Amino acid sequence: MLPLVFAVGACQELEQEVLDGVTSEDIANSTNPNLINVLKASAYSRIVGSWGGHNSIWSIQEVSSDEMAIPQKGADWEDGGQWIRMHRHTWNPQEESFNNSWNYCYSAIGEINNLLIQYPDVAALNAELKVLRALVYLWLIDSFGNVPIIEETSIGGNPTNNTRAEVFAFIEKSIKDNMDQLVKEDTKTTVNYYTAQAMLAKLYLNAGIYTGTPKWAEAEAAADAVINSGKYSLSSNFFANFSERNGGSTENILTLPYDQNNAGGFNLPQMTLHYLSQRTYNLQEQPWNGYASLEEFYNKFDDKDVRKNSFLEGPQFASDGTRLNDISAEATDPDGQPLTFTPQINMLAPNAFRQAGVRVGKFEFASGAASSLNNDYPLIRLGDIILIKAEAAFRQGKTAAALTAINQIRKRANVSEYTTLTLDNIFDERGFEMFAEASRRTDLIRFGKWNLPWWEKQASQPFRALFPIPQNQINANPALKQNPGY
């Protein structure tokens, strides 16, 4: 009998009985997809993890960008100054969010490696897990750069850093060596052949940053493999990709299947909504009144752009239509006590107004929602891949192909199509399309805009294009070397 030595993920109800009477040899020779699904469940559960929660990898991508901030409202959201430093690009290696992000990634890698060690002869499982591990390294190379490559064959002891170029080569090889063994079906919550191609497109899009050598043609080819597959299409309703019941989206390629009961952790309503917004959505718990978008970013959107509804702006009401009234609103707030989300944030710290800033409304907040949403989080979707195609084509001088691609996105958004194109157009379009999907920091760096000053932030030091290796990790493993500048 084979013991159940792995943890079954909470993201779905899996039948463990499928292993009753199954031997190790049976597993190695099996092509039963249900068996493979059970074996890999714990790895996917770790990936679902804390991605959509506060103070981890999503937070550091978003709050360090020009998309959003967490204004400090007196003692509320002071948090040791971490989020003020994150916005102003003055963070240090001791930040809790960096350590949480590192642990999130390496916890997932560790679980994947354990499964590869336990089931070395299950070819389909091994291929999928190695591509999944490459996805985690895609986040690590982008955030921390020079990180240890740890495989199932790695010898014990303290690992040291690999160079960013070595990590790039490892990700590329892991995908290319295994992608042909992946299914060519729309699987949504697990990696497939098209997920792998999309990962290559994202890796090659940033190759110039990661290695110093651009790979625009390779990025375009990988994007085309997804676009031309016929497996995915743009949803006619942009917000269908982010609704509570978005499992049937024709556009989402890889999603994290959050569930308020079995796979919690997607806490966006808590993170962004005002305390009184609990009455708007009849939420089970009171929100924390934190994340808000920056005025300049919000104002870039055309009023006709349907994606401008990704923000909550203006007067706020209870579910019964009555006007919400914040009796604790600051006396100096020009909006007074009637709750109003205004684009302008009076200051980043220490006394931002309680209701200042438009809030993140891209994902549906269903009536009666718990603190954890049921919405699946799209890690990869076709809209992004089409914009990768547009950018990669344009950077090779293929303006006609770039225009065709980007205008698909603009037509869906109900804004006028471009007749000419610039890199700034592409950069702006990525902002409109990908708001709150953890891509803005990467885009700012690739387009050479990361170091520029913006609201409440001076020009950044160039070395801050990489986050520091968390000090807690260096303390635990002296073989790790800190990134330059820190």
PDB file of C-alpha atoms in Angstrom, residues 18-151:
ATOM      1  CA  VAL A  18      -8.511   6.752  -5.382  1.00  0.00           C
ATOM      2  CA  LEU A  19      -5.243   5.610  -3.832  1.00  0.00           C
ATOM      3  CA  ASP A  20      -6.749   2.635  -2.020  1.00  0.00           C
ATOM      4  CA  GLY A  21      -4.923  -0.488  -3.164  1.00  0.00           C
ATOM      5  CA  VAL A  22      -2.578   1.469  -5.438  1.00  0.00           C
ATOM      6  CA  THR A  23       1.109   0.521  -5.399  1.00  0.00           C
ATOM      7  CA  SER A  24       4.130   2.672  -6.232  1.00  0.00           C
ATOM      8  CA  GLU A  25       4.490   0.745  -9.496  1.00  0.00           C
ATOM      9  CA  ASP A  26       0.834   1.457 -10.331  1.00  0.00           C
ATOM     10  CA  ILE A  27       1.443   5.169  -9.864  1.00  0.00           C
ATOM     11  CA  ALA A  28       4.561   5.152 -12.040  1.00  0.00           C
ATOM     12  CA  ASN A  29       2.699   3.423 -14.879  1.00  0.00           C
ATOM     13  CA  SER A  30      -0.617   5.211 -14.497  1.00  0.00           C
ATOM     14  CA  THR A  31      -2.097   7.663 -16.944  1.00  0.00           C
ATOM     15  CA  ASN A  32      -5.164   8.190 -14.766  1.00  0.00           C
ATOM     16  CA  PRO A  33      -5.607  11.995 -14.585  1.00  0.00           C
ATOM     17  CA  ASN A  34      -7.541  11.717 -11.311  1.00  0.00           C
ATOM     18  CA  LEU A  35      -4.536  10.077  -9.697  1.00  0.00           C
ATOM     19  CA  ILE A  36      -2.210  12.779 -10.978  1.00  0.00           C
ATOM     20  CA  ASN A  37      -4.598  15.454  -9.703  1.00  0.00           C
ATOM     21  CA  VAL A  38      -4.468  14.035  -6.195  1.00  0.00           C
ATOM     22  CA  LEU A  39      -0.682  13.798  -6.187  1.00  0.00           C
ATOM     23  CA  LYS A  40      -0.141  17.401  -7.286  1.00  0.00           C
ATOM     24  CA  ALA A  41      -2.862  18.983  -5.132  1.00  0.00           C
ATOM     25  CA  SER A  42      -0.587  20.013  -2.259  1.00  0.00           C
ATOM     26  CA  ALA A  43       1.730  21.908  -4.616  1.00  0.00           C
ATOM     27  CA  TYR A  44      -1.140  23.924  -6.065  1.00  0.00           C
ATOM     28  CA  SER A  45      -2.485  24.569  -2.592  1.00  0.00           C
ATOM     29  CA  ARG A  46       0.817  26.267  -1.707  1.00  0.00           C
ATOM     30  CA  ILE A  47       0.606  28.392  -4.858  1.00  0.00           C
ATOM     31  CA  VAL A  48      -2.904  29.531  -3.958  1.00  0.00           C
ATOM     32  CA  GLY A  49      -1.563  30.347  -0.503  1.00  0.00           C
ATOM     33  CA  SER A  50      -1.191  34.009   0.377  1.00  0.00           C
ATOM     34  CA  TRP A  51      -0.901  35.480  -3.144  1.00  0.00           C
ATOM     35  CA  GLY A  52      -4.165  37.398  -2.850  1.00  0.00           C
ATOM     36  CA  GLY A  53      -3.646  38.517   0.730  1.00  0.00           C
ATOM     37  CA  HIS A  54      -2.095  41.518   2.444  1.00  0.00           C
ATOM     38  CA  ASN A  55       1.607  41.875   3.302  1.00  0.00           C
ATOM     39  CA  SER A  56       3.025  39.418   0.797  1.00  0.00           C
ATOM     40  CA  ILE A  57       4.010  39.220  -2.857  1.00  0.00           C
ATOM     41  CA  TRP A  58       0.962  40.960  -4.385  1.00  0.00           C
ATOM     42  CA  SER A  59       1.318  43.827  -1.918  1.00  0.00           C
ATOM     43  CA  ILE A  60       4.974  44.548  -2.660  1.00  0.00           C
ATOM     44  CA  GLN A  61       4.304  44.613  -6.405  1.00  0.00           C
ATOM     45  CA  GLU A  62       1.370  47.001  -6.141  1.00  0.00           C
ATOM     46  CA  VAL A  63       2.321  49.387  -3.334  1.00  0.00           C
ATOM     47  CA  SER A  64       5.789  49.971  -4.793  1.00  0.00           C
ATOM     48  CA  SER A  65       4.215  51.027  -8.107  1.00  0.00           C
ATOM     49  CA  ASP A  66       2.382  54.189  -9.173  1.00  0.00           C
ATOM     50  CA  GLU A  67      -0.949  52.317  -9.168  1.00  0.00           C
ATOM     51  CA  MET A  68      -1.787  52.392  -5.486  1.00  0.00           C
ATOM     52  CA  ALA A  69      -0.662  53.247  -1.985  1.00  0.00           C
ATOM     53  CA  ILE A  70      -1.679  52.571   1.604  1.00  0.00           C
ATOM     54  CA  PRO A  71      -2.054  56.051   3.111  1.00  0.00           C
ATOM     55  CA  GLN A  72      -1.415  56.334   6.843  1.00  0.00           C
ATOM     56  CA  LYS A  73      -4.440  57.663   8.721  1.00  0.00           C
ATOM     57  CA  GLY A  74      -3.043  58.605  12.115  1.00  0.00           C
ATOM     58  CA  ALA A  75      -2.182  55.387  13.922  1.00  0.00           C
ATOM     59  CA  ASP A  76      -4.197  53.379  11.371  1.00  0.00           C
ATOM     60  CA  TRP A  77      -1.910  51.696   8.845  1.00  0.00           C
ATOM     61  CA  GLU A  78       1.228  53.086  10.463  1.00  0.00           C
ATOM     62  CA  ASP A  79       2.601  49.516  10.519  1.00  0.00           C
ATOM     63  CA  GLY A  80       6.084  50.626  11.486  1.00  0.00           C
ATOM     64  CA  GLY A  81       6.270  52.791   8.384  1.00  0.00           C
ATOM     65  CA  GLN A  82       6.622  49.785   6.077  1.00  0.00           C
ATOM     66  CA  TRP A  83       4.022  50.889   3.514  1.00  0.00           C
ATOM     67  CA  ILE A  84       5.237  54.488   3.459  1.00  0.00           C
ATOM     68  CA  ARG A  85       8.743  53.219   2.725  1.00  0.00           C
ATOM     69  CA  MET A  86       7.364  50.849   0.089  1.00  0.00           C
ATOM     70  CA  HIS A  87       5.649  53.706  -1.722  1.00  0.00           C
ATOM     71  CA  ARG A  88       8.652  56.024  -1.495  1.00  0.00           C
ATOM     72  CA  HIS A  89      11.188  53.358  -2.499  1.00  0.00           C
ATOM     73  CA  THR A  90      13.085  53.696   0.768  1.00  0.00           C
ATOM     74  CA  TRP A  91      12.450  50.146   2.005  1.00  0.00           C
ATOM     75  CA  ASN A  92      15.060  48.112   3.847  1.00  0.00           C
ATOM     76  CA  PRO A  93      15.913  44.379   3.978  1.00  0.00           C
ATOM     77  CA  GLN A  94      14.089  44.014   7.293  1.00  0.00           C
ATOM     78  CA  GLU A  95      10.605  44.621   5.818  1.00  0.00           C
ATOM     79  CA  GLU A  96       8.170  41.911   6.861  1.00  0.00           C
ATOM     80  CA  SER A  97       6.499  41.845   3.449  1.00  0.00           C
ATOM     81  CA  PHE A  98       9.751  40.865   1.715  1.00  0.00           C
ATOM     82  CA  ASN A  99      10.270  37.975   4.095  1.00  0.00           C
ATOM     83  CA  ASN A 100       6.658  36.861   3.662  1.00  0.00           C
ATOM     84  CA  SER A 101       7.037  36.963  -0.128  1.00  0.00           C
ATOM     85  CA  TRP A 102      10.253  34.941   0.000  1.00  0.00           C
ATOM     86  CA  ASN A 103       8.701  32.349   2.313  1.00  0.00           C
ATOM     87  CA  TYR A 104       5.608  32.105   0.114  1.00  0.00           C
ATOM     88  CA  CYS A 105       7.730  31.306  -2.938  1.00  0.00           C
ATOM     89  CA  TYR A 106      10.186  28.916  -1.336  1.00  0.00           C
ATOM     90  CA  SER A 107       7.463  27.116   0.581  1.00  0.00           C
ATOM     91  CA  ALA A 108       5.828  26.341  -2.764  1.00  0.00           C
ATOM     92  CA  ILE A 109       9.173  25.295  -4.258  1.00  0.00           C
ATOM     93  CA  GLY A 110       9.857  23.058  -1.278  1.00  0.00           C
ATOM     94  CA  GLU A 111       6.507  21.303  -1.634  1.00  0.00           C
ATOM     95  CA  ILE A 112       7.083  20.803  -5.362  1.00  0.00           C
ATOM     96  CA  ASN A 113      10.556  19.370  -4.749  1.00  0.00           C
ATOM     97  CA  ASN A 114       9.202  16.986  -2.110  1.00  0.00           C
ATOM     98  CA  LEU A 115       6.655  15.659  -4.580  1.00  0.00           C
ATOM     99  CA  LEU A 116       9.320  15.232  -7.261  1.00  0.00           C
ATOM    100  CA  ILE A 117      11.413  13.237  -4.779  1.00  0.00           C
ATOM    101  CA  GLN A 118       8.457  11.057  -3.737  1.00  0.00           C
ATOM    102  CA  TYR A 119       7.209  10.319  -7.257  1.00  0.00           C
ATOM    103  CA  PRO A 120      10.253  10.449  -9.552  1.00  0.00           C
ATOM    104  CA  ASP A 121       8.842   8.053 -12.153  1.00  0.00           C
ATOM    105  CA  VAL A 122       5.499   9.714 -12.877  1.00  0.00           C
ATOM    106  CA  ALA A 123       6.413  11.537 -16.071  1.00  0.00           C
ATOM    107  CA  ALA A 124       3.260  13.602 -16.479  1.00  0.00           C
ATOM    108  CA  LEU A 125       3.372  14.722 -12.847  1.00  0.00           C
ATOM    109  CA  ASN A 126       7.067  15.582 -13.033  1.00  0.00           C
ATOM    110  CA  ALA A 127       6.650  17.693 -16.155  1.00  0.00           C
ATOM    111  CA  GLU A 128       3.767  19.667 -14.682  1.00  0.00           C
ATOM    112  CA  LEU A 129       5.498  20.228 -11.357  1.00  0.00           C
ATOM    113  CA  LYS A 130       8.697  21.454 -12.998  1.00  0.00           C
ATOM    114  CA  VAL A 131       6.772  24.005 -15.057  1.00  0.00           C
ATOM    115  CA  LEU A 132       4.858  25.050 -11.947  1.00  0.00           C
ATOM    116  CA  ARG A 133       8.159  25.498 -10.122  1.00  0.00           C
ATOM    117  CA  ALA A 134       9.376  27.651 -13.016  1.00  0.00           C
ATOM    118  CA  LEU A 135       6.343  29.895 -12.486  1.00  0.00           C
ATOM    119  CA  VAL A 136       7.422  30.525  -8.897  1.00  0.00           C
ATOM    120  CA  TYR A 137      10.945  31.274 -10.072  1.00  0.00           C
ATOM    121  CA  LEU A 138       9.468  33.736 -12.562  1.00  0.00           C
ATOM    122  CA  TRP A 139       8.173  35.704  -9.558  1.00  0.00           C
ATOM    123  CA  LEU A 140      11.494  35.350  -7.737  1.00  0.00           C
ATOM    124  CA  ILE A 141      13.676  36.479 -10.660  1.00  0.00           C
ATOM    125  CA  ASP A 142      11.452  39.499 -11.131  1.00  0.00           C
ATOM    126  CA  SER A 143      11.353  40.535  -7.473  1.00  0.00           C
ATOM    127  CA  PHE A 144      14.676  39.481  -5.959  1.00  0.00           C
ATOM    128  CA  GLY A 145      16.806  38.593  -8.998  1.00  0.00           C
ATOM    129  CA  ASN A 146      19.778  36.718  -7.591  1.00  0.00           C
ATOM    130  CA  VAL A 147      18.088  33.852  -5.773  1.00  0.00           C
ATOM    131  CA  PRO A 148      19.084  30.251  -4.991  1.00  0.00           C
ATOM    132  CA  ILE A 149      18.005  27.590  -7.461  1.00  0.00           C
ATOM    133  CA  ILE A 150      16.828  24.661  -5.368  1.00  0.00           C
ATOM    134  CA  GLU A 151      15.829  21.476  -7.160  1.00  0.00           C
TER     135      GLU A 151
END
